[in-house]
mmCIF file of C-alpha atoms in Angstrom:
data_model
loop_
_atom_site.group_PDB
_atom_site.id
_atom_site.type_symbol
_atom_site.label_atom_id
_atom_site.label_comp_id
_atom_site.label_asym_id
_atom_site.label_seq_id
_atom_site.Cartn_x
_atom_site.Cartn_y
_atom_site.Cartn_z
ATOM 1 C CA MET I 5 104.841 103.581 106.347
ATOM 2 C CA PHE I 6 105.542 99.950 107.836
ATOM 3 C CA PHE I 7 102.010 98.745 107.707
ATOM 4 C CA PHE I 8 101.797 100.142 104.132
ATOM 5 C CA LEU I 9 105.223 98.445 102.808
ATOM 6 C CA LEU I 10 104.846 95.284 104.522
ATOM 7 C CA PRO I 11 101.777 94.293 102.439
ATOM 8 C CA ILE I 12 103.323 95.612 99.014
ATOM 9 C CA VAL I 13 106.535 93.536 99.641
ATOM 10 C CA ILE I 14 104.396 90.525 100.506
ATOM 11 C CA PHE I 15 102.026 90.920 97.350
ATOM 12 C CA CYS I 16 105.164 91.255 95.368
ATOM 13 C CA ILE I 17 106.503 88.041 96.713
ATOM 14 C CA PHE I 18 103.393 86.120 96.291
ATOM 15 C CA MET I 19 102.674 87.134 92.679
ATOM 16 C CA SER I 20 106.383 86.603 91.676
ATOM 17 C CA LEU I 21 105.736 82.583 92.938
ATOM 18 C CA ARG I 22 102.423 82.473 91.389
ATOM 19 C CA THR I 23 104.108 82.978 87.927
ATOM 20 C CA LEU I 24 105.355 79.259 88.548
ATOM 21 C CA PHE I 25 101.662 78.321 88.250
ATOM 22 C CA ILE I 26 100.343 79.866 85.453
ATOM 23 C CA PRO I 27 101.175 78.813 82.006
ATOM 24 C CA ASN I 28 104.075 79.859 80.558
ATOM 25 C CA THR I 29 104.543 81.915 77.126
ATOM 26 C CA VAL I 30 107.777 80.796 76.735
ATOM 27 C CA LYS I 31 107.666 77.225 75.360
ATOM 28 C CA GLY I 32 110.306 75.160 73.666
ATOM 29 C CA LYS I 33 113.878 73.721 74.798
ATOM 30 C CA LEU I 34 114.330 72.809 78.330
ATOM 31 C CA VAL I 35 117.376 74.381 78.571
ATOM 32 C CA SER I 36 117.432 77.948 77.640
ATOM 33 C CA ILE I 37 118.406 81.356 78.170
ATOM 34 C CA ASP I 38 114.261 82.497 78.459
ATOM 35 C CA ASN I 39 113.976 79.833 81.188
ATOM 36 C CA PHE I 40 117.460 80.591 83.101
ATOM 37 C CA LEU I 41 116.599 84.291 83.133
ATOM 38 C CA TYR I 42 113.140 83.396 84.257
ATOM 39 C CA LEU I 43 114.383 81.464 87.304
ATOM 40 C CA GLY I 44 116.673 83.947 87.962
ATOM 41 C CA SER I 45 114.152 86.824 88.207
ATOM 42 C CA VAL I 46 111.966 84.594 90.778
ATOM 43 C CA TYR I 47 114.897 84.068 93.224
ATOM 44 C CA LEU I 48 116.257 87.888 92.784
ATOM 45 C CA THR I 49 112.471 89.115 93.453
ATOM 46 C CA VAL I 50 112.148 86.342 96.541
ATOM 47 C CA ILE I 51 115.698 87.787 98.035
ATOM 48 C CA LEU I 52 114.777 91.441 97.922
ATOM 49 C CA GLY I 53 111.136 90.653 99.025
ATOM 50 C CA PHE I 54 112.215 88.810 102.133
ATOM 51 C CA GLY I 55 115.345 91.021 102.799
ATOM 52 C CA LEU I 56 112.785 94.127 102.770
ATOM 53 C CA ILE I 57 110.888 92.321 105.196
ATOM 54 C CA TYR I 58 113.769 91.984 107.396
ATOM 55 C CA LEU I 59 114.480 95.635 106.926
ATOM 56 C CA LEU I 60 111.148 97.031 107.548
ATOM 57 C CA PHE I 61 111.017 95.368 110.899
ATOM 58 C CA GLU I 62 114.268 96.787 111.635
ATOM 59 C CA LEU I 63 113.378 100.395 110.665
ATOM 60 C CA ILE I 64 110.381 100.075 113.273
ATOM 61 C CA GLY I 65 112.868 98.859 116.090
ATOM 62 C CA MET I 66 112.087 95.154 115.914
ATOM 63 C CA SER I 67 115.480 93.441 115.466
ATOM 64 C CA LEU I 68 114.909 90.236 113.702
ATOM 65 C CA LEU I 69 118.599 89.627 112.935
ATOM 66 C CA MET I 70 121.455 89.416 115.075
ATOM 67 C CA GLU I 71 125.241 89.106 113.835
ATOM 68 C CA VAL I 72 127.717 86.953 115.747
ATOM 69 C CA ASN I 73 130.575 88.709 115.104
ATOM 70 C CA ASN I 74 129.769 92.284 114.264
ATOM 71 C CA GLN I 75 127.727 93.551 117.241
ATOM 72 C CA ASP I 76 128.950 97.431 116.975
ATOM 73 C CA ASN I 77 129.740 98.191 113.159
ATOM 74 C CA ARG I 78 126.148 96.783 111.906
ATOM 75 C CA ASN I 79 124.802 97.535 108.230
ATOM 76 C CA ILE I 80 121.220 96.666 108.700
ATOM 77 C CA PHE I 81 120.618 96.888 104.719
ATOM 78 C CA GLU I 82 123.655 94.635 103.881
ATOM 79 C CA THR I 83 122.682 92.231 106.654
ATOM 80 C CA SER I 84 118.931 91.571 105.854
ATOM 81 C CA PHE I 85 119.842 90.908 101.898
ATOM 82 C CA TYR I 86 122.918 89.025 102.903
ATOM 83 C CA PHE I 87 120.629 86.820 105.423
ATOM 84 C CA SER I 88 118.016 86.806 102.949
ATOM 85 C CA ALA I 89 120.294 85.360 100.135
ATOM 86 C CA MET I 90 121.721 82.655 102.429
ATOM 87 C CA THR I 91 118.445 81.708 103.610
ATOM 88 C CA LEU I 92 116.921 81.198 100.295
ATOM 89 C CA PHE I 93 119.991 79.181 99.072
ATOM 90 C CA SER I 94 120.089 76.713 102.222
ATOM 91 C CA VAL I 95 123.713 78.040 103.042
ATOM 92 C CA GLY I 96 123.153 79.382 106.507
ATOM 93 C CA ASN I 97 126.922 80.132 107.329
ATOM 94 C CA GLY I 98 125.661 80.890 111.150
ATOM 95 C CA ASP I 99 126.888 84.636 111.349
ATOM 96 C CA VAL I 100 123.650 85.768 111.213
ATOM 97 C CA ILE I 101 120.864 84.383 113.425
ATOM 98 C CA PRO I 102 117.186 85.235 113.337
ATOM 99 C CA GLN I 103 115.487 85.917 116.553
ATOM 100 C CA GLY I 104 111.965 86.349 117.854
ATOM 101 C CA ILE I 105 109.565 86.321 114.761
ATOM 102 C CA GLY I 106 112.562 86.402 112.512
ATOM 103 C CA ARG I 107 112.416 82.514 113.075
ATOM 104 C CA ILE I 108 109.034 82.003 111.570
ATOM 105 C CA ILE I 109 109.827 84.693 108.501
ATOM 106 C CA THR I 110 112.993 82.534 108.055
ATOM 107 C CA VAL I 111 111.269 79.176 107.981
ATOM 108 C CA ALA I 112 109.032 80.441 105.383
ATOM 109 C CA GLU I 113 111.558 81.818 103.117
ATOM 110 C CA ALA I 114 113.716 78.455 103.511
ATOM 111 C CA LEU I 115 110.613 76.455 102.678
ATOM 112 C CA ILE I 116 110.040 78.701 99.460
ATOM 113 C CA GLY I 117 113.918 78.263 98.828
ATOM 114 C CA TYR I 118 113.815 74.329 99.274
ATOM 115 C CA THR I 119 110.672 73.731 96.678
ATOM 116 C CA LEU I 120 111.248 76.578 94.348
ATOM 117 C CA PRO I 121 113.831 74.283 91.980
ATOM 118 C CA ALA I 122 111.607 71.425 92.343
ATOM 119 C CA ALA I 123 108.420 73.639 91.187
ATOM 120 C CA PHE I 124 110.469 75.341 88.395
ATOM 121 C CA VAL I 125 111.509 71.456 86.840
ATOM 122 C CA ALA I 126 108.075 70.345 87.361
ATOM 123 C CA ARG I 127 106.981 73.520 85.385
ATOM 124 C CA VAL I 128 109.434 72.846 82.565
ATOM 125 C CA MET I 129 108.590 69.421 82.614
ATOM 126 C CA PHE I 130 104.234 70.255 82.519
ATOM 127 C CA ASP I 131 105.461 72.775 79.774
ATOM 128 C CA ARG I 132 107.321 69.951 77.575
ATOM 129 C CA GLU I 133 104.276 67.629 77.463
ATOM 130 C CA THR I 134 101.745 70.441 76.406
ATOM 131 C CA LEU I 135 104.070 70.912 73.421
#
């Protein structure tokens, strides 16, 4: 099941990020509800996608995340999605620490979180010039 779900999740993340590089059908104002909802949906897809990656590895027995304070009463669903959001938004409170291959996955997610706003602004400006 793991080897079936992992490629699907990675594909969904890739397709969501790909939308930044294809022509946009919503043109017009720089600041709009449509642009805000579009950016929000890309962020949500990436958070859920990486959260599912952390969760899938946890479910097969490879622990990628370690909680600092809460070792005995661990909720892997909550921890996976919480850590994904904290990494994507570059907050990194330090209460959950990646380990092993999770460090590489975390770096990839942090890179996406760091470059996503710049890519979105560049896309909006490019779409504005083509009007």
